[in-house]
Tab-separated table of N, CA and C and ligand atoms in Angstrom:
chain	number	residue	atom	x	y	z
A	1	MET	N	8.702	-7.279	-26.297
A	1	MET	CA	8.200	-7.182	-25.438
A	1	MET	C	7.142	-8.578	-24.905
A	2	LYS	N	7.373	-8.115	-24.036
A	2	LYS	CA	5.844	-9.681	-23.275
A	2	LYS	C	4.818	-8.934	-22.305
A	3	LYS	N	4.314	-9.419	-22.764
A	3	LYS	CA	2.891	-9.291	-21.321
A	3	LYS	C	2.915	-10.719	-20.650
A	4	GLU	N	1.956	-10.610	-19.619
A	4	GLU	CA	1.513	-11.483	-18.216
A	4	GLU	C	0.572	-11.411	-17.852
A	5	ASN	N	-0.625	-12.619	-17.641
A	5	ASN	CA	-1.383	-11.692	-16.695
A	5	ASN	C	-0.938	-11.347	-15.308
A	6	ILE	N	-2.425	-10.594	-15.068
A	6	ILE	CA	-1.238	-9.804	-13.190
A	6	ILE	C	-2.146	-10.977	-12.459
A	7	ASN	N	-2.291	-11.572	-11.366
A	7	ASN	CA	-3.069	-12.714	-10.383
A	7	ASN	C	-2.745	-12.296	-9.162
A	8	THR	N	-3.395	-10.738	-8.977
A	8	THR	CA	-3.155	-10.360	-7.550
A	8	THR	C	-4.427	-9.741	-7.449
A	9	LYS	N	-5.374	-9.858	-6.037
A	9	LYS	CA	-6.892	-10.054	-6.290
A	9	LYS	C	-6.034	-8.172	-6.060
A	10	LEU	N	-5.962	-8.471	-5.200
A	10	LEU	CA	-5.989	-6.681	-4.541
A	10	LEU	C	-4.004	-6.008	-4.815
A	11	GLU	N	-4.381	-4.623	-4.720
A	11	GLU	CA	-2.854	-4.057	-5.196
A	11	GLU	C	-2.740	-2.886	-4.508
A	12	ILE	N	-1.772	-2.390	-3.166
A	12	ILE	CA	-1.019	-1.147	-2.434
A	12	ILE	C	0.105	-0.897	-2.940
A	13	TYR	N	-0.053	1.094	-3.902
A	13	TYR	CA	1.083	1.438	-3.596
A	13	TYR	C	1.106	2.328	-1.805
A	14	ILE	N	2.064	2.398	-1.524
A	14	ILE	CA	2.320	2.954	-0.495
A	14	ILE	C	3.489	3.878	-1.301
A	15	CYS	N	3.222	5.608	-0.763
A	15	CYS	CA	4.662	6.201	-1.265
A	15	CYS	C	5.880	5.969	0.168
A	16	ASN	N	6.312	5.689	-0.537
A	16	ASN	CA	7.848	5.920	0.338
A	16	ASN	C	8.559	7.001	-0.025
A	17	PHE	N	8.076	7.546	-0.542
A	17	PHE	CA	8.674	9.235	-1.431
A	17	PHE	C	9.351	9.920	-0.246
A	18	LYS	N	11.195	9.984	-0.354
A	18	LYS	CA	11.647	11.583	0.216
A	18	LYS	C	12.008	12.903	-0.410
A	19	ARG	N	11.989	14.061	0.205
A	19	ARG	CA	11.813	15.050	-0.135
A	19	ARG	C	13.174	15.445	0.787
A	20	ASP	N	14.081	16.482	-0.027
A	20	ASP	CA	15.298	16.870	1.445
A	20	ASP	C	14.188	18.210	1.408
A	21	THR	N	13.043	18.451	1.076
A	21	THR	CA	12.688	19.397	2.244
A	21	THR	C	11.074	19.659	1.764
A	22	GLY	N	9.991	20.396	2.695
A	22	GLY	CA	9.083	19.571	2.721
A	22	GLY	C	8.441	18.062	3.388
A	23	GLU	N	7.000	18.757	3.119
A	23	GLU	CA	5.834	17.378	3.600
A	23	GLU	C	6.493	16.290	2.812
A	24	ASN	N	6.406	14.591	2.620
A	24	ASN	CA	7.014	13.708	2.638
A	24	ASN	C	6.819	12.509	3.345
A	25	CYS	N	5.702	11.376	2.040
A	25	CYS	CA	5.695	9.917	3.841
A	25	CYS	C	6.504	9.493	4.451
A	26	CYS	N	7.401	9.564	3.011
A	26	CYS	CA	8.710	8.873	3.991
A	26	CYS	C	9.195	9.325	6.042
A	27	ASP	N	9.039	10.104	5.913
A	27	ASP	CA	9.212	10.987	6.867
A	27	ASP	C	8.192	10.525	7.631
A	28	ARG	N	7.000	10.697	7.390
A	28	ARG	CA	5.793	9.687	8.314
A	28	ARG	C	6.280	8.509	8.589
A	29	GLY	N	7.236	7.905	8.564
A	29	GLY	CA	6.990	6.248	8.802
A	29	GLY	C	6.154	5.341	7.773
A	30	ALA	N	6.056	6.016	6.325
A	30	ALA	CA	6.330	5.025	5.157
A	30	ALA	C	6.974	4.009	5.138
A	31	LYS	N	8.179	3.891	5.438
A	31	LYS	CA	8.723	2.442	5.184
A	31	LYS	C	8.701	1.014	6.139
A	32	GLU	N	8.201	1.885	7.356
A	32	GLU	CA	8.036	0.656	8.700
A	32	GLU	C	6.536	0.392	8.415
A	33	LEU	N	5.447	1.157	7.815
A	33	LEU	CA	4.232	0.459	7.355
A	33	LEU	C	4.490	-0.567	6.108
A	34	THR	N	5.522	-0.404	5.156
A	34	THR	CA	4.886	-1.087	3.982
A	34	THR	C	6.098	-2.099	3.981
A	35	ASP	N	6.819	-1.984	4.348
A	35	ASP	CA	8.001	-3.411	5.040
A	35	ASP	C	6.610	-4.205	6.023
A	36	ASN	N	5.837	-3.983	7.093
A	36	ASN	CA	5.219	-4.701	7.926
A	36	ASN	C	3.896	-4.858	7.057
A	37	LEU	N	3.472	-4.603	5.968
A	37	LEU	CA	2.479	-4.660	5.061
A	37	LEU	C	3.120	-5.992	3.975
A	38	LYS	N	4.086	-5.879	3.413
A	38	LYS	CA	4.935	-6.746	2.662
A	38	LYS	C	4.677	-7.848	3.653
A	39	SER	N	5.699	-7.702	4.395
A	39	SER	CA	5.167	-9.620	5.172
A	39	SER	C	4.333	-9.999	5.557
A	40	TRP	N	3.397	-9.245	5.241
A	40	TRP	CA	2.787	-9.408	5.824
A	40	TRP	C	1.409	-10.575	5.293
A	41	ALA	N	1.326	-9.559	3.795
A	41	ALA	CA	0.635	-10.042	3.063
A	41	ALA	C	1.514	-11.475	2.087
A	42	LYS	N	2.856	-11.019	2.401
A	42	LYS	CA	3.807	-12.082	1.667
A	42	LYS	C	3.951	-13.551	2.127
A	43	LYS	N	3.297	-13.646	4.175
A	43	LYS	CA	3.415	-14.479	4.619
A	43	LYS	C	1.002	-14.896	4.122
A	44	GLU	N	0.091	-14.403	4.385
A	44	GLU	CA	0.142	-14.215	4.491
A	44	GLU	C	-1.516	-14.413	4.128
A	45	TYR	N	-1.230	-13.955	3.642
A	45	TYR	CA	-2.097	-14.301	1.280
A	45	TYR	C	-1.069	-13.929	-0.192
A	46	PRO	N	0.033	-15.077	-0.135
A	46	PRO	CA	0.887	-14.464	-1.413
A	46	PRO	C	0.570	-14.206	-2.813
A	47	LYS	N	-0.982	-15.145	-3.149
A	47	LYS	CA	-1.492	-15.848	-4.509
A	47	LYS	C	-2.452	-13.756	-4.511
A	48	ASP	N	-3.303	-12.876	-3.334
A	48	ASP	CA	-4.335	-12.803	-3.340
A	48	ASP	C	-4.054	-10.474	-3.405
A	49	ILE	N	-3.089	-10.514	-2.550
A	49	ILE	CA	-2.664	-9.084	-2.427
A	49	ILE	C	-0.780	-9.183	-2.596
A	50	LYS	N	-0.366	-8.015	-2.714
A	50	LYS	CA	0.378	-7.037	-3.666
A	50	LYS	C	0.560	-6.028	-2.374
A	51	VAL	N	1.682	-6.045	-2.135
A	51	VAL	CA	1.762	-4.406	-1.862
A	51	VAL	C	3.325	-4.257	-1.680
A	52	VAL	N	3.386	-2.646	-2.688
A	52	VAL	CA	4.427	-2.226	-3.144
A	52	VAL	C	4.871	-1.111	-3.005
A	53	ARG	N	6.148	-0.844	-2.518
A	53	ARG	CA	6.805	0.509	-2.087
A	53	ARG	C	6.806	1.553	-3.426
A	54	GLY	N	5.874	2.245	-3.058
A	54	GLY	CA	5.501	3.483	-4.136
A	54	GLY	C	6.054	4.989	-4.665
A	55	GLY	N	6.539	5.468	-5.143
A	55	GLY	CA	6.975	6.300	-5.631
A	55	GLY	C	6.114	8.056	-4.867
A	56	CYS	N	6.549	9.126	-4.821
A	56	CYS	CA	5.125	10.506	-5.384
A	56	CYS	C	3.832	9.759	-5.781
A	57	LEU	N	2.619	9.739	-4.783
A	57	LEU	CA	1.470	10.117	-5.932
A	57	LEU	C	1.267	11.563	-6.077
A	58	GLY	N	1.568	12.288	-5.668
A	58	GLY	CA	0.886	13.775	-5.245
A	58	GLY	C	0.120	14.034	-4.522
A	59	LYS	N	0.039	13.290	-3.631
A	59	LYS	CA	-0.066	13.955	-2.075
A	59	LYS	C	0.798	14.027	-1.421
A	60	CYS	N	1.312	14.216	-1.584
A	60	CYS	CA	2.424	15.066	-0.533
A	60	CYS	C	1.545	15.056	1.512
A	61	SER	N	1.134	16.154	0.736
A	61	SER	CA	0.738	16.630	2.348
A	61	SER	C	-0.231	16.256	2.789
A	62	GLU	N	-0.806	15.901	2.461
A	62	GLU	CA	-1.540	14.067	2.974
A	62	GLU	C	-1.448	12.643	3.387
A	63	GLY	N	-0.069	12.428	3.305
A	63	GLY	CA	0.945	11.837	3.560
A	63	GLY	C	0.430	10.381	4.923
A	64	ILE	N	0.753	9.737	5.132
A	64	ILE	CA	1.040	8.677	4.364
A	64	ILE	C	0.496	8.567	3.138
A	65	ALA	N	0.400	8.657	1.376
A	65	ALA	CA	-0.155	8.460	0.661
A	65	ALA	C	0.088	6.838	0.583
A	66	MET	N	-1.606	6.358	0.054
A	66	MET	CA	-1.603	4.592	-0.438
A	66	MET	C	-2.378	4.961	-1.648
A	67	SER	N	-2.500	4.563	-2.538
A	67	SER	CA	-2.830	3.378	-3.283
A	67	SER	C	-3.501	2.608	-3.833
A	68	CYS	N	-5.052	2.442	-4.269
A	68	CYS	CA	-5.385	0.346	-4.018
A	68	CYS	C	-6.224	0.312	-5.097
A	69	TYR	N	-5.602	-1.058	-5.270
A	69	TYR	CA	-6.356	-1.296	-6.378
A	69	TYR	C	-7.007	-2.798	-6.256
A	70	PRO	N	-7.872	-3.665	-7.390
A	70	PRO	CA	-9.092	-2.466	-8.428
A	70	PRO	C	-9.920	-1.575	-8.015
A	71	GLU	N	-9.848	-1.173	-6.312
A	71	GLU	CA	-10.608	-0.137	-6.289
A	71	GLU	C	-10.608	1.465	-7.252
A	72	LYS	N	-9.980	1.876	-7.111
A	72	LYS	CA	-9.036	3.886	-7.869
A	72	LYS	C	-9.188	4.019	-6.986
A	73	LYS	N	-8.096	4.244	-5.951
A	73	LYS	CA	-8.275	5.096	-4.290
A	73	LYS	C	-7.615	5.424	-3.223
A	74	TYR	N	-7.521	6.358	-3.376
A	74	TYR	CA	-6.306	7.001	-2.734
A	74	TYR	C	-6.729	7.068	-0.856
A	75	VAL	N	-6.052	6.302	-0.648
A	75	VAL	CA	-6.155	6.063	1.567
A	75	VAL	C	-4.794	7.088	1.609
A	76	LEU	N	-4.925	7.885	2.613
A	76	LEU	CA	-5.380	9.693	2.844
A	76	LEU	C	-4.375	9.490	3.979
A	77	ASP	N	-3.619	10.515	4.431
A	77	ASP	CA	-3.099	10.284	5.981
A	77	ASP	C	-3.269	9.544	6.912
A	78	VAL	N	-2.600	7.965	6.333
A	78	VAL	CA	-2.321	6.842	6.974
A	78	VAL	C	-1.245	7.550	7.788
A	79	LYS	N	-1.476	6.710	9.569
A	79	LYS	CA	-0.913	7.020	10.088
A	79	LYS	C	0.035	5.539	10.292
A	80	LEU	N	1.482	4.940	10.840
A	80	LEU	CA	1.179	3.922	11.396
A	80	LEU	C	0.411	2.947	12.705
A	81	GLU	N	-0.055	3.276	12.829
A	81	GLU	CA	-1.349	2.838	13.666
A	81	GLU	C	-3.003	1.927	12.888
A	82	ASP	N	-2.371	2.708	11.906
A	82	ASP	CA	-3.675	2.300	11.024
A	82	ASP	C	-3.515	0.983	10.588
A	83	GLU	N	-2.141	0.535	10.582
A	83	GLU	CA	-1.944	0.116	9.896
A	83	GLU	C	-2.893	-2.195	10.306
A	84	GLY	N	-4.078	-2.168	11.708
A	84	GLY	CA	-4.292	-3.266	11.324
A	84	GLY	C	-5.296	-2.710	11.119
A	85	GLU	N	-6.354	-1.411	10.986
A	85	GLU	CA	-7.396	-1.217	9.109
A	85	GLU	C	-6.702	-1.375	8.770
A	86	ILE	N	-5.687	-1.423	7.729
A	86	ILE	CA	-6.250	-1.298	6.682
A	86	ILE	C	-5.868	-3.577	6.309
A	87	LYS	N	-5.034	-4.058	7.527
A	87	LYS	CA	-5.328	-5.992	7.052
A	87	LYS	C	-6.668	-5.897	6.628
A	88	LYS	N	-7.436	-5.572	8.628
A	88	LYS	CA	-8.392	-5.535	7.941
A	88	LYS	C	-9.860	-5.562	6.958
A	89	GLY	N	-9.363	-4.199	6.179
A	89	GLY	CA	-10.026	-3.868	4.933
A	89	GLY	C	-9.113	-4.803	3.622
A	90	LEU	N	-8.238	-5.103	4.392
A	90	LEU	CA	-7.697	-6.070	2.838
A	90	LEU	C	-9.020	-7.123	2.134
A	91	ILE	N	-8.631	-8.096	4.018
A	91	ILE	CA	-9.172	-9.231	3.992
A	91	ILE	C	-10.398	-8.889	3.211
A	92	GLU	N	-10.982	-8.020	3.933
A	92	GLU	CA	-12.603	-7.310	4.577
A	92	GLU	C	-12.510	-7.657	2.296
A	93	ALA	N	-11.615	-6.839	1.250
A	93	ALA	CA	-12.265	-6.774	0.228
A	93	ALA	C	-12.015	-8.449	-0.028
A	94	LEU	N	-10.888	-9.093	-0.051
A	94	LEU	CA	-10.845	-10.257	-0.212
A	94	LEU	C	-12.226	-10.751	-0.711
A	95	LYS	N	-13.493	-10.717	0.520
A	95	LYS	CA	-14.373	-11.445	0.020
A	95	LYS	C	-15.360	-11.227	-0.574
A	96	ASN	N	-15.173	-9.972	-1.280
A	96	ASN	CA	-15.933	-9.535	-2.322
A	96	ASN	C	-15.910	-10.052	-3.586
B	1	FES	S1	5.892	12.705	-1.268
B	1	FES	FE1	3.988	10.489	-0.396
B	1	FES	S2	2.317	11.734	-1.928
B	1	FES	FE2	3.878	12.665	-2.601
């Protein structure tokens, strides 16, 4: 086993889970949102922000669901059009 420090200041996990039946984040556009935010973070804040394509967070009826660290908060009912607001929030969080 090997341990290594995590140096990114902010990490967000976006559920990309796809169910065969029922509500899920994938059907609401989670993949596109994740791809967009991952590209943006890698280009603009590669050392500070990590965007992770995650599995089910148990908030399926409230998706797209994200979990945010180090705040340890869920962000729920995220829509594709919230991308700009998410970016602004992350940039603001980096200042704190
Ligand atoms: S499918 Fe996204 S939280 Fe369960």
